[in-house]
Coordinates of C-alpha atoms and ligand atoms in Angstrom, one line a residue:
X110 CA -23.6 21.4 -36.8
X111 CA -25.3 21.2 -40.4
X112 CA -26.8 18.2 -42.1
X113 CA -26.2 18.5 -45.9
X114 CA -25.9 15.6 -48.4
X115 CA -25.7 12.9 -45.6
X116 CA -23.0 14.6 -43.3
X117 CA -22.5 16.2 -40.2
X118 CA -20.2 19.5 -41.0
X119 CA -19.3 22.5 -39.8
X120 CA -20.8 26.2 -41.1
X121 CA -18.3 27.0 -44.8
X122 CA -17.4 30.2 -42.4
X123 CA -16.3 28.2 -39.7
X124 CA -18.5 30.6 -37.3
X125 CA -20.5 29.0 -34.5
X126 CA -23.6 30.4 -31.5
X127 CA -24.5 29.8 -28.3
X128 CA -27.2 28.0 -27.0
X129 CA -28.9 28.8 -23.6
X130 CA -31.3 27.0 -21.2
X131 CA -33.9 29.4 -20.5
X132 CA -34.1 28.7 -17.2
X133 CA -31.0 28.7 -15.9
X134 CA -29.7 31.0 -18.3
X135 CA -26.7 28.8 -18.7
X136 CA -24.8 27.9 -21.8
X137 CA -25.9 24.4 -23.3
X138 CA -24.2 24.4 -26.7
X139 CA -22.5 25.7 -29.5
X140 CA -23.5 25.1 -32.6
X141 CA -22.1 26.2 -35.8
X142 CA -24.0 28.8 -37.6
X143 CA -24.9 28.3 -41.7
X144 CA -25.4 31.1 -43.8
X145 CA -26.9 31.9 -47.7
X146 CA -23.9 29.7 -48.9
X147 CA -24.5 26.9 -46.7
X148 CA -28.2 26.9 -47.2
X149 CA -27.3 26.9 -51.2
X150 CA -25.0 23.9 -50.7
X151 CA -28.4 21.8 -48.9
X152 CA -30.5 22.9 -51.6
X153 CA -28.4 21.7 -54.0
X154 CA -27.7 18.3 -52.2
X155 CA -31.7 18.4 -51.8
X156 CA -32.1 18.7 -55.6
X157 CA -29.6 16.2 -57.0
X158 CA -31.4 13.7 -54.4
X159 CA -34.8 14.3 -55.2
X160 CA -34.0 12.3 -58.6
X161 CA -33.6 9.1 -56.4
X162 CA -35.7 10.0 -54.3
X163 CA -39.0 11.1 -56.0
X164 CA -38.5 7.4 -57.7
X165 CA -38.1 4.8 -55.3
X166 CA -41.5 3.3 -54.7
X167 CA -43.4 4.4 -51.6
X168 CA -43.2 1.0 -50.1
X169 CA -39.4 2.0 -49.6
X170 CA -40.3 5.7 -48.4
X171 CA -42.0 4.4 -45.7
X172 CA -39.7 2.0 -44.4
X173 CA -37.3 4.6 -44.0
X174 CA -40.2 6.8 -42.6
X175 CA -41.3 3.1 -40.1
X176 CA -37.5 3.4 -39.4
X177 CA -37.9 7.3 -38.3
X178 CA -40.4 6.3 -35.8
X179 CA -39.3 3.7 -34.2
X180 CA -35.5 5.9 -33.4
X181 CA -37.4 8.5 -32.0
X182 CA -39.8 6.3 -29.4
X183 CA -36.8 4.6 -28.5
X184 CA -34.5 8.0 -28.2
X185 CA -37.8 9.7 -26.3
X186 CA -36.1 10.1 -23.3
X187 CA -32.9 11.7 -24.5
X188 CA -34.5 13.7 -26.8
X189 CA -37.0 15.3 -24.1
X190 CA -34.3 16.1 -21.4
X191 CA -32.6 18.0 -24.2
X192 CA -36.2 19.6 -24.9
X193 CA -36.2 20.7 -21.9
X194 CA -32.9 22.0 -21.4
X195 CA -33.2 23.9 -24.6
X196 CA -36.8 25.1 -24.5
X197 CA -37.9 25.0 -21.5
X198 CA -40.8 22.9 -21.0
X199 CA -41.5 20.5 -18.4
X200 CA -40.2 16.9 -19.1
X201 CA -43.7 15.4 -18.8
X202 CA -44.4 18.2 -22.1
X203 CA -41.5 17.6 -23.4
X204 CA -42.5 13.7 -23.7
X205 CA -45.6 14.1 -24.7
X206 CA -44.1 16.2 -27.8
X207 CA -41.5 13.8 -28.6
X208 CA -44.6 11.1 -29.0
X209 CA -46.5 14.0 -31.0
X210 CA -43.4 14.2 -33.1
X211 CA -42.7 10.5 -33.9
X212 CA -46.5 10.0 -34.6
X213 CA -46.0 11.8 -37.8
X214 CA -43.4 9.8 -39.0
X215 CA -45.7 6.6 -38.2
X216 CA -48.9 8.7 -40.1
X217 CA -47.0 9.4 -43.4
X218 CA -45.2 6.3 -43.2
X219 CA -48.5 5.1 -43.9
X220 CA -50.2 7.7 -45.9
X221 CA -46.8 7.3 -47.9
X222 CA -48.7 4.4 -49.7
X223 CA -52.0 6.2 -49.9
X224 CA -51.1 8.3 -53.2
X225 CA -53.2 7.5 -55.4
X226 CA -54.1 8.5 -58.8
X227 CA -57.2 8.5 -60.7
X228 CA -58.7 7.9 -64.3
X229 CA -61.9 10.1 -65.3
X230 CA -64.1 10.1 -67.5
X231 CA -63.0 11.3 -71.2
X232 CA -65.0 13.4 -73.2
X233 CA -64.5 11.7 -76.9
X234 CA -64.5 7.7 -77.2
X235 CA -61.0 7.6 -78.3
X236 CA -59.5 9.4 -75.6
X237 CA -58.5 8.4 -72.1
X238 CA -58.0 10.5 -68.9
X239 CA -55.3 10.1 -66.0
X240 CA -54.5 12.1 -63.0
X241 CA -51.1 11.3 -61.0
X242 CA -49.9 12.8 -58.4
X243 CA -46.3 13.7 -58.2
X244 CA -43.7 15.3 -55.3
X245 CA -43.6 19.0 -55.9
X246 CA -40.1 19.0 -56.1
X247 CA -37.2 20.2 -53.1
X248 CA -38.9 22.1 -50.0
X249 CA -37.8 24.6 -48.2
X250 CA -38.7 25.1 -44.3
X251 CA -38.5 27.1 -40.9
X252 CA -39.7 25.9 -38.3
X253 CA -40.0 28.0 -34.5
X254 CA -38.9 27.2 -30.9
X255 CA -42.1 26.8 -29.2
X256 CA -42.4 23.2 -30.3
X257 CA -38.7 22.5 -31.4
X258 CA -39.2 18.7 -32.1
X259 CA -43.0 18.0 -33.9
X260 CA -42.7 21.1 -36.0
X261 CA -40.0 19.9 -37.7
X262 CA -41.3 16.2 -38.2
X263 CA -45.2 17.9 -38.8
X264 CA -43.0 19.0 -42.3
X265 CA -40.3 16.8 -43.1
X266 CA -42.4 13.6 -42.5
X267 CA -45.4 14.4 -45.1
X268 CA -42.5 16.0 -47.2
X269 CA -40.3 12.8 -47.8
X270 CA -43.8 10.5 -48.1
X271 CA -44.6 12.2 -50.7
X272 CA -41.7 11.9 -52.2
X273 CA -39.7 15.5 -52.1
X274 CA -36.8 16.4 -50.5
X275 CA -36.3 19.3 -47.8
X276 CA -34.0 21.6 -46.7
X277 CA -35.0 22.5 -42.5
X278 CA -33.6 25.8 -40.5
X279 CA -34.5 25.7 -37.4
X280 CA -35.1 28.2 -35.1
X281 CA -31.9 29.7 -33.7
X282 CA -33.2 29.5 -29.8
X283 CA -33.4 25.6 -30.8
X284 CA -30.7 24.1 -32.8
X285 CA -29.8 21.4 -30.6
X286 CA -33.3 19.6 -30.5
X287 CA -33.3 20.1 -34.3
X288 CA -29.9 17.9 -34.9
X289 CA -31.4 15.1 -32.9
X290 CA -34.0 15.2 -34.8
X291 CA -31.4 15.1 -37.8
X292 CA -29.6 12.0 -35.9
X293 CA -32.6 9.9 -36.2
X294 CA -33.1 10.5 -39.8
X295 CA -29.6 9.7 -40.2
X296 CA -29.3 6.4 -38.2
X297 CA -33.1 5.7 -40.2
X298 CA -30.3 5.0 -43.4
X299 CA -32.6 7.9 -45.4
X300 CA -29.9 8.3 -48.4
X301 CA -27.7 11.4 -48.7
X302 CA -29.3 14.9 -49.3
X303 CA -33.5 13.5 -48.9
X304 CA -33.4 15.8 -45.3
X305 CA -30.7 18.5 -44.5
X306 CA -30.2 21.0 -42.2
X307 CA -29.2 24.1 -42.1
X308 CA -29.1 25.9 -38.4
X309 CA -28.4 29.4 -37.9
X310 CA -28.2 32.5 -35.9
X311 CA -29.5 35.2 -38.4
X312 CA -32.3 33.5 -40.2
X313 CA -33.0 36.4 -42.9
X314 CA -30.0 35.3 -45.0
X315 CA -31.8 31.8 -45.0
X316 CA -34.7 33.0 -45.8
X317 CA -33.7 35.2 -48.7
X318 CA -31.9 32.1 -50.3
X319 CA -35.3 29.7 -49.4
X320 CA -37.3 32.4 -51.3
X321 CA -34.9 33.1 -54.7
X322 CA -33.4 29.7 -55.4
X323 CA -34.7 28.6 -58.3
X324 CA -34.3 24.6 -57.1
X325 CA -36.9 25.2 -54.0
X326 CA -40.1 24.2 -55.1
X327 CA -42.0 25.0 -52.1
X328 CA -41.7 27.1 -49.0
X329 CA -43.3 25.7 -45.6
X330 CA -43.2 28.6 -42.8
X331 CA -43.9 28.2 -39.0
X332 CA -43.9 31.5 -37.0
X333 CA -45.4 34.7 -36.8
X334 CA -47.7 36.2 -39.1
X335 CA -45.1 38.9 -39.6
X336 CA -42.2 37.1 -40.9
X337 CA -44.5 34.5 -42.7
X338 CA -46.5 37.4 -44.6
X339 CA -43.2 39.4 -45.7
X340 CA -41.7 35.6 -46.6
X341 CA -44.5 34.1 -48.4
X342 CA -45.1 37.9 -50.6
X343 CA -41.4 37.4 -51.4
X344 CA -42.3 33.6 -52.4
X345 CA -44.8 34.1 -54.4
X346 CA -42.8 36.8 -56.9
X347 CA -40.8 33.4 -57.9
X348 CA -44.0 31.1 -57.6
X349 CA -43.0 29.5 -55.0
X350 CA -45.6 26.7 -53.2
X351 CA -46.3 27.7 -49.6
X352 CA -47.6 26.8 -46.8
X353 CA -47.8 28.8 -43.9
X354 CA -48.8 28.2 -40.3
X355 CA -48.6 31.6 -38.6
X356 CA -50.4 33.5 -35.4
X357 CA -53.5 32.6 -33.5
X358 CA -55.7 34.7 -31.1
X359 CA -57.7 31.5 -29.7
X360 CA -61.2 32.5 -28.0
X361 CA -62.0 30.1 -25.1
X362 CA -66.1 30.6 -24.9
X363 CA -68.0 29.1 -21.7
X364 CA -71.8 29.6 -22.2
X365 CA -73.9 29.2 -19.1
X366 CA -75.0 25.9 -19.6
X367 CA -71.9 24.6 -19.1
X368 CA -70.6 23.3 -15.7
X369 CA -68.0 26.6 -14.8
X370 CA -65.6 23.9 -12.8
X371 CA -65.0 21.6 -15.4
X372 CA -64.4 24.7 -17.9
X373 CA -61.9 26.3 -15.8
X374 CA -60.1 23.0 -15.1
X375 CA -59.9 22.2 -19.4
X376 CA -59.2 26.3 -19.0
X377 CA -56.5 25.7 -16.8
X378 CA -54.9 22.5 -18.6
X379 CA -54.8 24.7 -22.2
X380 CA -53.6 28.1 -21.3
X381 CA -50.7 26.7 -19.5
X382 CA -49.2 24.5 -22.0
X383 CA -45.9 24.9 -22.8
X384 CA -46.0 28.7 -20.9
X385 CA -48.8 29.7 -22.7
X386 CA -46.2 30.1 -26.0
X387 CA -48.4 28.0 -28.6
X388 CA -50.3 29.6 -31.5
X389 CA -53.3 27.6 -30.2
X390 CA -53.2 29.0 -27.2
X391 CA -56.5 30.2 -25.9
X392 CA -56.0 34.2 -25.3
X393 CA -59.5 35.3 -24.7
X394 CA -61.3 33.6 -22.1
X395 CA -64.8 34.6 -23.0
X396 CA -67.1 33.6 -19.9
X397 CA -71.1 33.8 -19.2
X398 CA -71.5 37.1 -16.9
X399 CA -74.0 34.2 -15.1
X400 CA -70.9 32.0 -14.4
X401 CA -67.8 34.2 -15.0
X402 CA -67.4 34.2 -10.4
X403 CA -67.8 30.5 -10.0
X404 CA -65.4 29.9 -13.3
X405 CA -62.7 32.4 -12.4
X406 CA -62.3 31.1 -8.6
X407 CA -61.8 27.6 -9.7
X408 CA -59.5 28.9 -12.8
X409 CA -57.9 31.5 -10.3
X410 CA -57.4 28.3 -7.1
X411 CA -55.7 25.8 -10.2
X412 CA -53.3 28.6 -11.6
X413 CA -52.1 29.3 -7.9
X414 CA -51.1 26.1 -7.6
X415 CA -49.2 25.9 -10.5
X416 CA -45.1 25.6 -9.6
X417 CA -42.7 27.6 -11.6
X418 CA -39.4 26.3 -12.2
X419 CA -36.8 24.2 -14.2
X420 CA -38.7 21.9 -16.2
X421 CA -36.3 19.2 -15.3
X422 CA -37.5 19.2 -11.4
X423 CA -40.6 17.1 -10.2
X424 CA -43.7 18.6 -10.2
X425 CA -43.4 21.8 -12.1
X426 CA -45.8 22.5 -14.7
X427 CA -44.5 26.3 -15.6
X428 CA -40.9 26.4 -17.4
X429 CA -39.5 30.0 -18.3
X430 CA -40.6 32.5 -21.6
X431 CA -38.2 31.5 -23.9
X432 CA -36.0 35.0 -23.7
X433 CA -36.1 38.3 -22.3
X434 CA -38.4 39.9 -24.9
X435 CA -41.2 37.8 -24.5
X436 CA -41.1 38.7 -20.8
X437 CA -41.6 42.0 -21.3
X438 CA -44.2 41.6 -24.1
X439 CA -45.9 39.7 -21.5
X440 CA -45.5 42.6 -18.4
X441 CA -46.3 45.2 -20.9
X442 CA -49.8 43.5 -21.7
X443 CA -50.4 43.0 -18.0
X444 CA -49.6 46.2 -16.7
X445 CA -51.7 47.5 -19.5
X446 CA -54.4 45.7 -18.3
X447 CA -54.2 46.7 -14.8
X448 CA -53.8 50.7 -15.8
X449 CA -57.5 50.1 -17.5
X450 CA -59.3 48.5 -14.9
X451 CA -58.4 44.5 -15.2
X452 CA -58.0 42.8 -11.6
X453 CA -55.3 40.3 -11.0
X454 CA -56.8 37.5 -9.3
X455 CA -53.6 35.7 -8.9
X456 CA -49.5 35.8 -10.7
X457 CA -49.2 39.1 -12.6
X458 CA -45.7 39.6 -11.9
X459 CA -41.9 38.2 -12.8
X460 CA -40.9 35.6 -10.9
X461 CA -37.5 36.3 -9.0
X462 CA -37.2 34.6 -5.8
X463 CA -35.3 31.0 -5.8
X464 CA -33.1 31.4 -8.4
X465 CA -35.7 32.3 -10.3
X466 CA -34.1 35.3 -11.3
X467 CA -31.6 33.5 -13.6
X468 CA -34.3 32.4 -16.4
X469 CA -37.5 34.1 -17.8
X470 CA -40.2 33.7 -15.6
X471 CA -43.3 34.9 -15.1
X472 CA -46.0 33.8 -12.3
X473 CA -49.3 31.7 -14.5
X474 CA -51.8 34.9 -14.1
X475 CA -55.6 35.0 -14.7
X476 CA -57.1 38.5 -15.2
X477 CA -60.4 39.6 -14.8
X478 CA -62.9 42.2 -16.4
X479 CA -60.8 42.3 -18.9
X480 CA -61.9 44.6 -21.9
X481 CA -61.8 45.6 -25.3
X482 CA -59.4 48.5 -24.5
X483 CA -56.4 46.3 -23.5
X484 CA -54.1 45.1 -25.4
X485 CA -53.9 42.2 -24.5
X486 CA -57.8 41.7 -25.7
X487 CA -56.3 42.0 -29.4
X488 CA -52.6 40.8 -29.5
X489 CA -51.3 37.3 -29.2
X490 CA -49.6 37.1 -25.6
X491 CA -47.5 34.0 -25.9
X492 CA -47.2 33.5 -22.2
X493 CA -48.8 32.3 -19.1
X494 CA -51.6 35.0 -18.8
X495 CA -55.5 34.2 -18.8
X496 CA -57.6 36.9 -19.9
X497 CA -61.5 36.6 -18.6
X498 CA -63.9 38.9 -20.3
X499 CA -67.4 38.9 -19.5
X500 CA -70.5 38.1 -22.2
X501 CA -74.2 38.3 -22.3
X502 CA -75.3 36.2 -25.0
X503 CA -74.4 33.7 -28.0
X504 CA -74.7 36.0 -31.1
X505 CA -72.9 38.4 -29.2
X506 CA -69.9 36.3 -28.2
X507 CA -69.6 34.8 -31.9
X508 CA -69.1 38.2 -33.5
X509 CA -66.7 39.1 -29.8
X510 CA -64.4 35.8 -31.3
X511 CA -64.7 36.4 -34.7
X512 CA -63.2 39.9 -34.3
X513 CA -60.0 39.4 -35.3
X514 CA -57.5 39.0 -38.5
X515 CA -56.3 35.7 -36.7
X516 CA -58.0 32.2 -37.6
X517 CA -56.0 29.2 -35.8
X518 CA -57.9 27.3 -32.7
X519 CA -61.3 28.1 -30.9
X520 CA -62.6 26.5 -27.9
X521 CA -66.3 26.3 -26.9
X522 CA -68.1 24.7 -23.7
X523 CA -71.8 24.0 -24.1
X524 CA -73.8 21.4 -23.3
X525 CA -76.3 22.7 -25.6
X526 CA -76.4 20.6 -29.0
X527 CA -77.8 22.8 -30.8
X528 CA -74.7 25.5 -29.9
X529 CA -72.3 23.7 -30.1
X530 CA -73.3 23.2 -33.8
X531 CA -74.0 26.5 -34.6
X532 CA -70.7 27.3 -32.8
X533 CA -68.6 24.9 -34.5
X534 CA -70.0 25.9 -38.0
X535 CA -69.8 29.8 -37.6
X536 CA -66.5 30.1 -35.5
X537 CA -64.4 31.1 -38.3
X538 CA -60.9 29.2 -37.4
X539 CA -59.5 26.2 -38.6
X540 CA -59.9 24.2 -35.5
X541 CA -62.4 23.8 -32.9
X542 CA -62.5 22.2 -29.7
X543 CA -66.4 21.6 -28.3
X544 CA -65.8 20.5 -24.8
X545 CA -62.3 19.6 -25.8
X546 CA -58.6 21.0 -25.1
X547 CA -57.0 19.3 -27.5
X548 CA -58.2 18.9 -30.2
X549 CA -54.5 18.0 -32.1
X550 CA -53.0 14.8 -33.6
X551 CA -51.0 13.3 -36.3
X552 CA -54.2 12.1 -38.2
X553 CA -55.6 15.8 -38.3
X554 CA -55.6 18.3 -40.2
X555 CA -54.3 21.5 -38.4
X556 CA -53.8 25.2 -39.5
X557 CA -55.6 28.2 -39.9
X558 CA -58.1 30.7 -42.1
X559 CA -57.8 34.4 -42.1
X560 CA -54.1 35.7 -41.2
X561 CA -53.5 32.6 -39.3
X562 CA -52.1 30.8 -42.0
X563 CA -52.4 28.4 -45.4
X564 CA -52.6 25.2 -45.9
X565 CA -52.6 22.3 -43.0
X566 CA -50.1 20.1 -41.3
X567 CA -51.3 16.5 -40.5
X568 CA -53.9 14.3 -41.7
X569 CA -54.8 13.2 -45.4
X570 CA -54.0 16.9 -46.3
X571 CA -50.7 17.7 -44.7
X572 CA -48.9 15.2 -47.3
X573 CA -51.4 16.8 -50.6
X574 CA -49.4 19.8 -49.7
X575 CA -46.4 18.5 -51.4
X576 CA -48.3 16.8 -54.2
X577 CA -48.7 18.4 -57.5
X578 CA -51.7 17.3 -59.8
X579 CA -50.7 16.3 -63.0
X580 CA -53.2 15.1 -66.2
X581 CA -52.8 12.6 -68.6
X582 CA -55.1 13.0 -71.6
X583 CA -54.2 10.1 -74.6
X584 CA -55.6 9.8 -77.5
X585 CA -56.2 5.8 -78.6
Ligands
ADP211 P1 -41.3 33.8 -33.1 O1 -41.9 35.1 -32.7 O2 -42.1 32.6 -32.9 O3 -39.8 33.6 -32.8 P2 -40.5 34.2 -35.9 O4 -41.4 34.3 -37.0 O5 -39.6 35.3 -35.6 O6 -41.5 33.9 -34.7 O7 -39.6 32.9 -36.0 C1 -40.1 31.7 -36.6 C2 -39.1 31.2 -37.5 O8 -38.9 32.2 -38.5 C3 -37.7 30.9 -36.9 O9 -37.1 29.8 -37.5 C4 -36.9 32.2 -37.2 O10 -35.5 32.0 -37.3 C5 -37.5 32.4 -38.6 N1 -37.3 33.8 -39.1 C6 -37.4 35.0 -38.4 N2 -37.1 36.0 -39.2 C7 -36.8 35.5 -40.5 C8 -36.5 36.0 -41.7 N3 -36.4 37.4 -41.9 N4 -36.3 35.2 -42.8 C9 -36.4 33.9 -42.6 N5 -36.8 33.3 -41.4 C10 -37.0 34.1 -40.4

């Protein structure tokens, strides 16, 4: 169903698309499919409601936003069994992302009353200086699949703190997760037209409205780099606001002075997330040629425990690739590998057996002497493959991880002070984890340099993204 102006309704076609679990392949829902019209009709509910909106003190926005949060903690379990019926991910994951996702409701519920202004200095005697800070005005937003819950909160959250109004199409593999998120704003009492949504099975439509209209104020992207770059060059010939939180290519750098186990344990923990399908999903496992053995047998002994299955079963901690394509992008890059001299030390194949067969799997694989020639050395993998490549010293490695057009998460083990220092300061990505796998949370500011995106999401800066500056100069 759609969200616009306060009401559940069907698509103004009247035509609907299935839902699947990826794991069972089964059908889970049908939900009726918006198109350019429909998404007009939100942004046009958006716009007449930013004028309330955009006025009520910020006391009142975050009560609604206090409201938000406390819904979704006490919906957690519903919403992640639908997670994981939808998506994929293990209910444990699926939890923890629920939590992820009402934190930001708590954050800008708070940081809804941190907007503050400011009065400078005046050059002349008789004149005074004043800067507020105002709601850019009705946002537009697309969100992806791989984290169907907290990327939609990680916008709409900061978006109504600071006082705009927003307009969500989520992605079409995950329209159900969306709505629930869409019930909780509802039953929060946020008045009609603040947060609507727009689901859909062809998303280009959508897009082409989000980037024309002349009511959208601001476009906020989650996805590939592709589809953000050709969105946000559109954007920008109407001056739209953007945001953008695109690809990563995350290096994953043990030096030797680092205790291998513990690496390939954190190694272990991070690759696997959600099936390896997360833009700060480490990608190149670079590993001291000193340690590289003792870090890929413990990495190698973890990952071969790992169990496969429906997320919804006890003790798996590997759900299915989200559809067919993204199995084979993964098989390509491992068969790749394999042709040019990579060895699989465990996985490197779809998983068939137990019913298996039915959803996308593919076995948690760690490669090694894995080189420059592969592909999967320079593309984003989004699935459950490590990659260990061999270094020989620091300077070396930094230029290895700097190598690339993406700019999202790096990860670094050293015990070394100094290192991790000159590490954290010449890594050039927007996030890095020194000894740490996840280095994520409501309060901080995520996103990346480089292709990987603009702007950040969370913390103190996710809500300036929908803030304009605006100066007051009077004369006395
Ligand atoms: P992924 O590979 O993660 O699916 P996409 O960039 O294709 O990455 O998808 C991320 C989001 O972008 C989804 O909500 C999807 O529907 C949307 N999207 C894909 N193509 C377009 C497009 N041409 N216009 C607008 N949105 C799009």
């Amino acid at each position: 169903m759609l969200y616009i102006d306060g009401e559940w309704r069907g698509s103004h076609s009247g035509s609907s698309f299935e839902v699947t679990n990826p794991a069972t392949g089964d059908p889970i829902g049908d939900v009726a499919a918006g198109d350019r019209q429909d998404a007009s009709a939100a942004i046009l509910a958006a716009s007449v409601a930013f004028n309330g909106w955009s006025r009520i003190t910020a006391f009142e926005r975050s009560e609604y936003l206090h409201r938000a949060y406390h819904l979704m903690i006490e919906r957690k379990e519903v919403l992640a069994r639908l997670m994981t019926e939808e998506q994929g991910k293990p209910l444990k994951a699926a939890r923890n992302e629920v939590q992820y996702a009402a934190d930001f409701f708590l954050w800008y519920a708070e940081e809804a009353k941190r907007i503050y202004g400011e009065i400078l200095p005046a050059p002349r005697s008789d004149q005074r200086f004043m800067v507020l800070r105002q709601p850019v005005g009705v946002v537009a937003a697309i969100t992806p699949w791989n984290y169907p819950v907290s990327m939609i909160t990680r916008k709409v959250a900061p978006a109504l703190a600071a006082g705009c109004t927003i307009v969500v199409k989520p992605a079409e593999q995950t329209p159900l997760c969306a709505m629930e998120v869409f019930n909780v704003i509802h039953d929060a009492g946020i008045p009609a037209g603040v947060a609507n949504l727009v689901p859909t099975a062809d998303p280009g439509p959508i897009g082409d409205e989000f980037v024309t209209n002349p009511q959208v104020a601001k476009l906020t992207f989650t996805g590939s780099t592709e589809v953000g770059t050709m969105l946000a060059a559109r954007a920008a010939g109407a001056m739209k606001r953007l945001s953008l939180e695109l690809g990563g290519h995350a290096p994953f750098i043990v030096f030797d002075d680092a205790d291998p186990s513990y690496a390939a344990k954190g190694a272990s923990l991070v690759k696997f997330l959600n099936t390896g399908q997360a833009c700060i999903s480490p990608n190149r496992m670079y590993v001291h040629k000193s340690i590289a053995e003792p870090f890929t047998e413990v990495l190698e002994e973890r990952v071969g425990r790992m169990r496969a299955g429906n997320g919804l079963e006890e003790g798996i901690s590997i759900g299915p690739l989200v559809d067919a394509a993204s199995l084979e992008k993964v098989d390509r890059q491992v068969k790749d590998a394999i042709a040019k001299g990579a060895v699989v030390r465990t996985g490197g194949e779809r998983l068939l057996a137990d019913g298996l067969d039915r959803g996308f799997f593919y076995a948690p694989t760690v490669l090694s002497r894995v080189n420059r020639d592969m592909e999967i050395y320079s593309n984003e993998t989004f699935g459950p493959v490590a990659p260990v490549i061999e270094f020989d010293n620091e300077a070396e490695v930094l230029a290895l991880a700097n190598d690339t057009r993406y700019g999202l998460a790096a990860y670094v083990y050293t015990q070394n002070l100094g290192r991790a220092m000159r590490m954290f300061e010449g890594l050039d990505y927007g996030i890095v984890g020194i000894n740490d796998i996840n280095p994520t949370a409501a309060a901080a500011p995520f996103g990346g340099v480089k292709h990987s995106g603009l702007g950040r999401e969370g913390g103190r800066e996710g809500i300036a993204e929908f803030l304009e500056t605006k100066l007051g100069g009077f004369s006395i």
